[in-house]
Tab-separated table of C-alpha atoms in Angstrom:
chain	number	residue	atom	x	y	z
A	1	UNK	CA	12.911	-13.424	-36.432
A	2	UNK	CA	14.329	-11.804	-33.676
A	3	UNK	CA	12.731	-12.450	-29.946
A	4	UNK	CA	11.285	-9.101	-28.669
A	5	UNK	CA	9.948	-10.698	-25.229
A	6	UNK	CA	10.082	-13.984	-23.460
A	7	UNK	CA	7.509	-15.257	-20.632
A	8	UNK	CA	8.088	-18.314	-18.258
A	9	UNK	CA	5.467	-20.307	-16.501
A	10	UNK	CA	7.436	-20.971	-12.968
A	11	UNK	CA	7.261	-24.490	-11.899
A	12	UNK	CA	8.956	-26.862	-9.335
A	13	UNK	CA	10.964	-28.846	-11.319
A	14	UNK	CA	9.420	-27.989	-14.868
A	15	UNK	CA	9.459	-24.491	-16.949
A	16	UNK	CA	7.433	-23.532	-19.559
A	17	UNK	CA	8.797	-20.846	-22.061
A	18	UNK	CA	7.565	-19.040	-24.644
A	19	UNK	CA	9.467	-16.648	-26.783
A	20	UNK	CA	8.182	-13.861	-29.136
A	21	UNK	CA	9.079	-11.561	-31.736
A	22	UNK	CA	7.008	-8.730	-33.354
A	23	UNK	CA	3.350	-8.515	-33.684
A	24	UNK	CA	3.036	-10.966	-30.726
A	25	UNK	CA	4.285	-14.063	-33.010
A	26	UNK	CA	5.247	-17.249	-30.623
A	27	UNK	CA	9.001	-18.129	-32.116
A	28	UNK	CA	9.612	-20.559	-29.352
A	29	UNK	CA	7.738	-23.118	-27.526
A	30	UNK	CA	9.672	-25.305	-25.190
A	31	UNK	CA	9.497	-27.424	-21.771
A	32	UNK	CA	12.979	-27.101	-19.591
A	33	UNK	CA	14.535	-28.230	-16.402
A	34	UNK	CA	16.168	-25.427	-13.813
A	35	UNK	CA	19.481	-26.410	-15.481
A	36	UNK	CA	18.248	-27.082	-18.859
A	37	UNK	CA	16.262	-23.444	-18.408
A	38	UNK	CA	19.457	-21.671	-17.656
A	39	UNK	CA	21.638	-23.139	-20.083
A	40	UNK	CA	19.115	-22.408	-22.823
A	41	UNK	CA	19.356	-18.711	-21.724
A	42	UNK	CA	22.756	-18.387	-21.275
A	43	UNK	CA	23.110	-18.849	-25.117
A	44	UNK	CA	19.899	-16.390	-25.962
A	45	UNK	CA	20.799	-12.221	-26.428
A	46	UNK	CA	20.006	-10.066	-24.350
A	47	UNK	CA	15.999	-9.756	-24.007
A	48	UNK	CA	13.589	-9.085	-21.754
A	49	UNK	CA	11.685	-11.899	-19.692
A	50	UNK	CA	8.787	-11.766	-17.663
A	51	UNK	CA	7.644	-14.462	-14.845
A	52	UNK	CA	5.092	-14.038	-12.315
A	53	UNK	CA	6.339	-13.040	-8.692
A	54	UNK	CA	5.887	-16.827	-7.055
A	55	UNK	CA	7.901	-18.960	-5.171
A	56	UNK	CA	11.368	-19.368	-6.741
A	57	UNK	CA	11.032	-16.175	-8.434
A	58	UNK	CA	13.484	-14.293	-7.218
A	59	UNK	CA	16.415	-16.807	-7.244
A	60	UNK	CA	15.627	-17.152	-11.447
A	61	UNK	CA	15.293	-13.817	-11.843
A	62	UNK	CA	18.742	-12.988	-9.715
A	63	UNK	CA	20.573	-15.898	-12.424
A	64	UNK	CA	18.982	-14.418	-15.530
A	65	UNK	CA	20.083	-11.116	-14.006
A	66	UNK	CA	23.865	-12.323	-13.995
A	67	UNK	CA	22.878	-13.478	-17.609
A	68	UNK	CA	22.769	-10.178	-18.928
A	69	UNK	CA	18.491	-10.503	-19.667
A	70	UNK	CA	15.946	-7.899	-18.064
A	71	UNK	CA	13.903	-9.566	-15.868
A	72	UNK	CA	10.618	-7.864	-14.748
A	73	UNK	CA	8.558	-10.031	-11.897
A	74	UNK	CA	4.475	-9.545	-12.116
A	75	UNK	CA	1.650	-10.256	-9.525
A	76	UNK	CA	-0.387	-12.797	-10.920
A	77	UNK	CA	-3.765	-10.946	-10.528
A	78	UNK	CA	-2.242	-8.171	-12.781
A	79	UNK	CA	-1.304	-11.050	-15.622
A	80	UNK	CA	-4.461	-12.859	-15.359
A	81	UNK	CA	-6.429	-10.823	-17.414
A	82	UNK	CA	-4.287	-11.197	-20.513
A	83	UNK	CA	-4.927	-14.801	-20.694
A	84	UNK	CA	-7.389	-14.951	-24.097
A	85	UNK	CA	-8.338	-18.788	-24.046
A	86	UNK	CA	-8.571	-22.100	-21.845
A	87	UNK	CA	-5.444	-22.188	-19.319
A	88	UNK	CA	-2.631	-24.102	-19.313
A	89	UNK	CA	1.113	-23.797	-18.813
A	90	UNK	CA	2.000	-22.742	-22.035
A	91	UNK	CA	-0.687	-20.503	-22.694
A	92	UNK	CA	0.127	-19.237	-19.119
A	93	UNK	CA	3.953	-18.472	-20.722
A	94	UNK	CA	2.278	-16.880	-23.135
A	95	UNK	CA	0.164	-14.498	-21.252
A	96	UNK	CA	3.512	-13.567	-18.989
A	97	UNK	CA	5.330	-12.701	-22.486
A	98	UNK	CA	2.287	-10.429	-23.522
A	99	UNK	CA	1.723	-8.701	-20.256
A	100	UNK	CA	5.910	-8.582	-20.236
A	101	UNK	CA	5.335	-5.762	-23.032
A	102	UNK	CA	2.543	-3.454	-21.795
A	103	UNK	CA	4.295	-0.378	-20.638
A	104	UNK	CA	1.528	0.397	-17.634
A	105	UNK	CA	2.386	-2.551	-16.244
A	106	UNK	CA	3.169	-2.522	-12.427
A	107	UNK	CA	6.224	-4.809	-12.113
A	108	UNK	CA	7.663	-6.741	-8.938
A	109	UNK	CA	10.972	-5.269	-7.963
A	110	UNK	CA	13.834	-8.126	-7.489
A	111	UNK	CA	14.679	-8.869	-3.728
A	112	UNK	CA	18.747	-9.018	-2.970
A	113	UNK	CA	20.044	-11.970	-0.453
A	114	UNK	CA	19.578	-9.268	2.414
A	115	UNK	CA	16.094	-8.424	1.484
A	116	UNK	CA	15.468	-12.212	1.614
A	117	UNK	CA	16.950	-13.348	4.724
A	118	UNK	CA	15.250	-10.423	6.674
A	119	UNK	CA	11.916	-11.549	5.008
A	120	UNK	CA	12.585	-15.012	6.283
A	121	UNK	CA	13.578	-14.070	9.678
A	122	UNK	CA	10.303	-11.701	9.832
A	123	UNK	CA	8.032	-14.900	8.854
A	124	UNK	CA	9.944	-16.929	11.265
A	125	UNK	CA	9.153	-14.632	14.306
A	126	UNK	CA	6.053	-14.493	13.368
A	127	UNK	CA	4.548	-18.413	13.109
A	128	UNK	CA	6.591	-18.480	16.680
A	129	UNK	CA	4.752	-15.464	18.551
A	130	UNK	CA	1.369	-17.341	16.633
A	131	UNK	CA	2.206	-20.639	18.477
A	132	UNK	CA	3.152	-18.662	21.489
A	133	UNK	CA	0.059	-17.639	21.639
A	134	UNK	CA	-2.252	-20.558	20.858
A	135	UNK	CA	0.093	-22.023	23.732
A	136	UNK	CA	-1.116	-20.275	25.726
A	137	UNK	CA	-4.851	-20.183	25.315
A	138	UNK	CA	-4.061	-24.037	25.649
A	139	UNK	CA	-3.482	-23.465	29.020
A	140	UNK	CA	-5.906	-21.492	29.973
A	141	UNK	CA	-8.396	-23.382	28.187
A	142	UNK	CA	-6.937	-26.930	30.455
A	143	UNK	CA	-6.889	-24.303	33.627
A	144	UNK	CA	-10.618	-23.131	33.337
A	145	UNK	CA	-11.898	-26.578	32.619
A	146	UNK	CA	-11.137	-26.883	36.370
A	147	UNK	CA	-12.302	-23.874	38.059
A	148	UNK	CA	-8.705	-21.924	37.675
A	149	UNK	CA	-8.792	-18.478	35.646
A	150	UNK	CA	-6.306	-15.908	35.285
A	151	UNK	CA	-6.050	-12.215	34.334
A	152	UNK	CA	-5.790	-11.339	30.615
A	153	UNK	CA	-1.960	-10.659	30.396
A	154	UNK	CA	0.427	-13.546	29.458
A	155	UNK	CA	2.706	-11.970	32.535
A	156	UNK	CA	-0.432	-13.171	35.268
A	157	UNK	CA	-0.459	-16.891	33.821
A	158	UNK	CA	3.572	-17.149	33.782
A	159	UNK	CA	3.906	-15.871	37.581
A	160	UNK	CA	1.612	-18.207	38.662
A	161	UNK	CA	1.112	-21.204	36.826
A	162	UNK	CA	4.234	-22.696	38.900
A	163	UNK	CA	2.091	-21.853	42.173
A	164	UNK	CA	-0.770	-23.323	40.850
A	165	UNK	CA	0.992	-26.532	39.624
A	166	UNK	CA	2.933	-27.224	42.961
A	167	UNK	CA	-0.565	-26.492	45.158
A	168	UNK	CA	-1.909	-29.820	46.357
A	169	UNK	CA	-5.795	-28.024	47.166
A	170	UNK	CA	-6.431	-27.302	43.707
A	171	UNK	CA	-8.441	-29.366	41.313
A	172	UNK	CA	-5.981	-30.697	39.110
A	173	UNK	CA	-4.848	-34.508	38.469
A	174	UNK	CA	-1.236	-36.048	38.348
A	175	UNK	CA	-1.485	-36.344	34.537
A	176	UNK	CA	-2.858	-32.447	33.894
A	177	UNK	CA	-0.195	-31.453	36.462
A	178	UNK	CA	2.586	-33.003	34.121
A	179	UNK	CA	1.170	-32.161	31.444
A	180	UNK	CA	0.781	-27.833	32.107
A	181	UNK	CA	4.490	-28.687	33.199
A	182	UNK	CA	5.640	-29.771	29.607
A	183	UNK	CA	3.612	-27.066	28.219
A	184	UNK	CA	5.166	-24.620	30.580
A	185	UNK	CA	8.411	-25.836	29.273
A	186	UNK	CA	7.161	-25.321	25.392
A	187	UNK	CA	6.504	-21.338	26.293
A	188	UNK	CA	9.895	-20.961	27.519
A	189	UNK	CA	11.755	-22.755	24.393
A	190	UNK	CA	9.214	-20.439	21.792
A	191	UNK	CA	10.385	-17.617	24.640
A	192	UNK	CA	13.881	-17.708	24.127
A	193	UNK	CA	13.517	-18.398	20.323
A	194	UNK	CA	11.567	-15.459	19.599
A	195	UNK	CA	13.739	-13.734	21.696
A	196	UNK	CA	16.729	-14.249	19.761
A	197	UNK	CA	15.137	-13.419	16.616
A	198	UNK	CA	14.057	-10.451	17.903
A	199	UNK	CA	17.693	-9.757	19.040
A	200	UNK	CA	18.966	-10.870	15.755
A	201	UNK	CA	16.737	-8.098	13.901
A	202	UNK	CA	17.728	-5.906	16.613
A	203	UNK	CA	21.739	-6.173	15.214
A	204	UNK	CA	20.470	-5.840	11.899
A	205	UNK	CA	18.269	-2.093	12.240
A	206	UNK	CA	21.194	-0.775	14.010
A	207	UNK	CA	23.852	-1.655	11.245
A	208	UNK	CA	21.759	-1.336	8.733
A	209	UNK	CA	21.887	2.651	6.471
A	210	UNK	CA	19.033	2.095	5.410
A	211	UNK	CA	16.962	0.643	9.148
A	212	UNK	CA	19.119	3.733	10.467
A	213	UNK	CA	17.270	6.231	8.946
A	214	UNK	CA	13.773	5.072	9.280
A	215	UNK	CA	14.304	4.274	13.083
A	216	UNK	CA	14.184	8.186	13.150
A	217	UNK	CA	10.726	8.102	12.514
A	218	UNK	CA	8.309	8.123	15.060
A	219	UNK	CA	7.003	5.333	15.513
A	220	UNK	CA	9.270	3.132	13.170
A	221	UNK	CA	11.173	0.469	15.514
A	222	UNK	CA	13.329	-2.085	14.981
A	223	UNK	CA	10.977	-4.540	13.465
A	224	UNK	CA	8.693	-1.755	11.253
A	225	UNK	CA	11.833	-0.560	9.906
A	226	UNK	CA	13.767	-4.141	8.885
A	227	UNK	CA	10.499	-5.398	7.745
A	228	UNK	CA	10.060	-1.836	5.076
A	229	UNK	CA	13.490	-2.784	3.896
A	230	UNK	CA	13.104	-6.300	3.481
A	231	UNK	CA	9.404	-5.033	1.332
A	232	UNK	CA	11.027	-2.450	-0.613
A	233	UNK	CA	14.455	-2.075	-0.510
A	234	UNK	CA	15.338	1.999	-1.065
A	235	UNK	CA	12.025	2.285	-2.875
A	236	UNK	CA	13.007	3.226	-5.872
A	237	UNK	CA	10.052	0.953	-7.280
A	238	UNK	CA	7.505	3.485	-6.002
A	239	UNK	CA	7.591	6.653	-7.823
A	240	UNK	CA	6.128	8.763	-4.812
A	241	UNK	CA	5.170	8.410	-1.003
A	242	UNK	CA	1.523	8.031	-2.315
A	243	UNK	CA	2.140	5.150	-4.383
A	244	UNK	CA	3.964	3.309	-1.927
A	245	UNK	CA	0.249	4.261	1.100
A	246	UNK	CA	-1.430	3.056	-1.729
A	247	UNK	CA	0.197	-0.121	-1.550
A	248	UNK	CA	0.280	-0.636	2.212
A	249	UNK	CA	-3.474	-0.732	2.068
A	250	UNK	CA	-3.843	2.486	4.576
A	251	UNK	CA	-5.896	4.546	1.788
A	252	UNK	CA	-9.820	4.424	0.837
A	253	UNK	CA	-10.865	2.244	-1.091
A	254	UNK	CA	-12.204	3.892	-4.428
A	255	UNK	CA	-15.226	2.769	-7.058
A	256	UNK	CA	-15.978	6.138	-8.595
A	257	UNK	CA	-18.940	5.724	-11.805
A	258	UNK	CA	-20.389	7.631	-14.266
A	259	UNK	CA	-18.376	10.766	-12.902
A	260	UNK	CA	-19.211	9.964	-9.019
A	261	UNK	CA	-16.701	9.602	-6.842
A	262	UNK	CA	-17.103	6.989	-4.252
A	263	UNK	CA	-14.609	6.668	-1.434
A	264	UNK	CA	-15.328	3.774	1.223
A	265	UNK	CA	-12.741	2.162	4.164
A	266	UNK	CA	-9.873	1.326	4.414
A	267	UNK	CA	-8.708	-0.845	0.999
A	268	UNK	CA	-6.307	-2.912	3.205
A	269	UNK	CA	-4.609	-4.337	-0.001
A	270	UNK	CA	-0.707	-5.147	-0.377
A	271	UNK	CA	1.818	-6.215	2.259
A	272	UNK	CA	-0.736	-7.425	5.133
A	273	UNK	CA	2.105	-7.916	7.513
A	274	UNK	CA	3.798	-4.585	6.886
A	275	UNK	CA	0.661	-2.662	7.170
A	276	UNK	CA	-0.179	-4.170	10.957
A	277	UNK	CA	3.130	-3.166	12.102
A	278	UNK	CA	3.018	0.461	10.478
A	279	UNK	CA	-0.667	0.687	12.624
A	280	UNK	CA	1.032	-0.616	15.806
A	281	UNK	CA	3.690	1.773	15.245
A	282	UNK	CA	0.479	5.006	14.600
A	283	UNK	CA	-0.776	3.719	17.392
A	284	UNK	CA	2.660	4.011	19.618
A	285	UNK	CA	2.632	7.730	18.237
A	286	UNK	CA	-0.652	8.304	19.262
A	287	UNK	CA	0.056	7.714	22.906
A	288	UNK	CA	2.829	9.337	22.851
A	289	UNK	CA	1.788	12.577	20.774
A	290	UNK	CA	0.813	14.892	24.014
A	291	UNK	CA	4.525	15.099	24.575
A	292	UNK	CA	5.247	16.265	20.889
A	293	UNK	CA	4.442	20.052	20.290
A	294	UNK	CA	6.360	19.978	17.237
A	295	UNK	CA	4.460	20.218	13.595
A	296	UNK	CA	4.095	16.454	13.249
A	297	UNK	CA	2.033	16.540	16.693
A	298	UNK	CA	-0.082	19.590	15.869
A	299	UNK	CA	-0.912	17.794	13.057
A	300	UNK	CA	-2.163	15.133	14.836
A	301	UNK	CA	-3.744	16.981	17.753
A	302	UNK	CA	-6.045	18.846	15.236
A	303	UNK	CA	-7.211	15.982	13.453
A	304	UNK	CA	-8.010	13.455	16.472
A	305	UNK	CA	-10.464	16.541	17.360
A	306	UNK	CA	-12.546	16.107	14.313
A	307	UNK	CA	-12.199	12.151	14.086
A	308	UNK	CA	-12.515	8.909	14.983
A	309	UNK	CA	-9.645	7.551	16.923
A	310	UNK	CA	-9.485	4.488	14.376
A	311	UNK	CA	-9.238	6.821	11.178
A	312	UNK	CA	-6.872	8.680	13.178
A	313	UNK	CA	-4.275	5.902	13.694
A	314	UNK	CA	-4.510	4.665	9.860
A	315	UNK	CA	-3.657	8.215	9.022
A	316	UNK	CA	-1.232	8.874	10.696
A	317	UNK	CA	-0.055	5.654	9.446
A	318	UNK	CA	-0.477	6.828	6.386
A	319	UNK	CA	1.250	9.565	7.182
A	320	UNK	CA	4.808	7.325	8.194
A	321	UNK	CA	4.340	5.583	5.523
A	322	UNK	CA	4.857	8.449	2.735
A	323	UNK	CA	7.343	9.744	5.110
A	324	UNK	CA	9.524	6.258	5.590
A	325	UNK	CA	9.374	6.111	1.749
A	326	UNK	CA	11.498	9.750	1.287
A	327	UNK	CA	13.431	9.150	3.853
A	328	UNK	CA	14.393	6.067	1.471
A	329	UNK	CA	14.445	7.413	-1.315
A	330	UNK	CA	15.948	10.713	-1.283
A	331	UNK	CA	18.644	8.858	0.991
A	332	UNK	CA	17.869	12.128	3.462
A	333	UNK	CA	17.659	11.328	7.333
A	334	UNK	CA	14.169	12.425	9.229
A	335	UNK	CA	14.372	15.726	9.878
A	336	UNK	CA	11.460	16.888	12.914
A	337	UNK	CA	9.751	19.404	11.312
A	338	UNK	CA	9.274	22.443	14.022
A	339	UNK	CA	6.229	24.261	15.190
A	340	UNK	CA	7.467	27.370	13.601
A	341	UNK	CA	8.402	25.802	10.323
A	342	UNK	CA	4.576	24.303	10.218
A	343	UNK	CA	2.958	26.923	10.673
């Protein structure tokens, strides 16, 4: 019979496949290697294969690609439920292959080499800034231990920790001295490494089409705008802006019964670290928004009279969002709407 859909169970070293034909019949049944995988479906037609969206999914997906197979990548939570028995790896192969099929299935799109690298660089910066910063509530925690405290700003405890450490009247033994001196040294190493990541994305949003376009946005920098590329590419995946808010998390959360419609806070679902840089970058526009008289700030001036600052910012993040996704899209730069024109 001929093999309609394929699903494999994504493994270190080992792969599970199953293969179907029609009427959900299992054809094929079989444990592989990552060579002995690809070799097997070099020789298979054409088909389409389904894996979930873990690690390694995007390099197997890129090869099968190059293979000539459509390759669709699934969350796992969205698979899960098609899983009828017990679990195991090949009933897990199974389940991709049957949740492969369903046509409302929301599917994972495949990141290029670019997409990947500026993910990697984004995650790299970021585990830096977070040791960065539990470097530095280190020291403060060794400093207040003996009497010394500093304002809240990183800037206060750089400009004077060297004071502190070469004053003989304060509290602090030989061994703490040399030690806040080899920490001191650790902040300027993650300093300089952080910086040149950040310089490194930097290069990137300014030669980048795509990063060129959002950067136009209020509020979209160099690091809101790699980091929406590296997520989604030209965002052809999302059918409209609201899809793509939807995503972000920066919508209500809805669980509407028996005809009532129930809308609570924010649903905060999808790309976590995307979403806290899009509400940085609201919050950058909020400040800035008494210099903006355009449509875009009238907007925003009439609704922080009737709300919340808080549900302000995630709506106008909300806002960028659905905006950074046609600028993508429709491959159209920003275009600052006018007073005139909003009214």
């Amino acid at each position: 019979m001929r093999i309609v859909a394929v699903g494999i169970d994504l493994g270190k070293t080992v792969f599970h496949l199953v293969a179907m034909g029609e009427r959900n019949r299992v054809l094929v049944r079989r444990k592989f290697s990552r060579q002995q995988l690809l070799a097997y479906t070099a020789n298979l037609e054409p088909t389409l294969i389904g894996t979930e969206a873990c690690a390694g999914a995007h390099f197997l997906a890129t090869a099968l690609c190059a293979q000539g197979h459509d390759v669709r990548l699934m969350a796992a939570q969205f698979v899960k439920p098609y899983r009828k028995s017990n679990k195991s790896d090949f009933l897990d192969a199974e389940t991709i292959a049957d949740a492969v099929q369903k046509e409302n299935m929301r599917f994972v799109p495949v990141k290029t080499d670019e997409q990947l690298d500026l993910q990697a660089m984004h995650r790299v910066r970021t585990r830096l800034v977070q040791r960065r910063t539990a470097l530095i509530n280190e020291i403060r925690g060794f400093l207040l231990e003996r009497g010394i405290i500093f304002p809240a700003k990183p800037i206060h405890l750089r400009k004077q920790l060297p004071g502190v450490l070469e004053d003989a009247t304060q509290n602090l033994t030989p061994r703490l001295r040399w030690l806040l001196s080899e920490l001191a040294e650790e902040w300027k190493e993650l300093e300089a490494r952080i910086i040149a990541i950040s310089d490194a994305i930097e290069r990137i949003s300014t030669s980048d089409p795509l990063c060129q376009r959002l950067r136009k946005i209020p509020g979209f920098g160099p690091l809101v705008s790699t980091a929406t590329v590296a997520a989604i590419g030209n965002g052809s995946s999302f059918r409209r802006g609201r899809d793509f808010a939807a995503w972000l998390g920066v919508v209500p959360r809805q669980y509407s019964t028996g005809g009532k419609t129930a809308l609570y806070g924010m649903s905060k679902r999808g790309n976590r670290y995307l979403r806290q840089l899009l509400i940085h970058g609201a919050r950058a526009v909020l400040i800035r928004v008494k210099y903006d008289t355009a449509g875009l700030g009238q907007w925003i001036h009439k609704l922080a009279e009737r709300a919340p600052r808080n549900k302000v910012i995630v709506a106008i993040a909300n806002k960028l969002a659905r905006i950074a996704w046609a600028v993508l899209a429709k491959g159209e730069p920003y275009r600052h709407q006018p007073l005139a024109a909003a009214v």
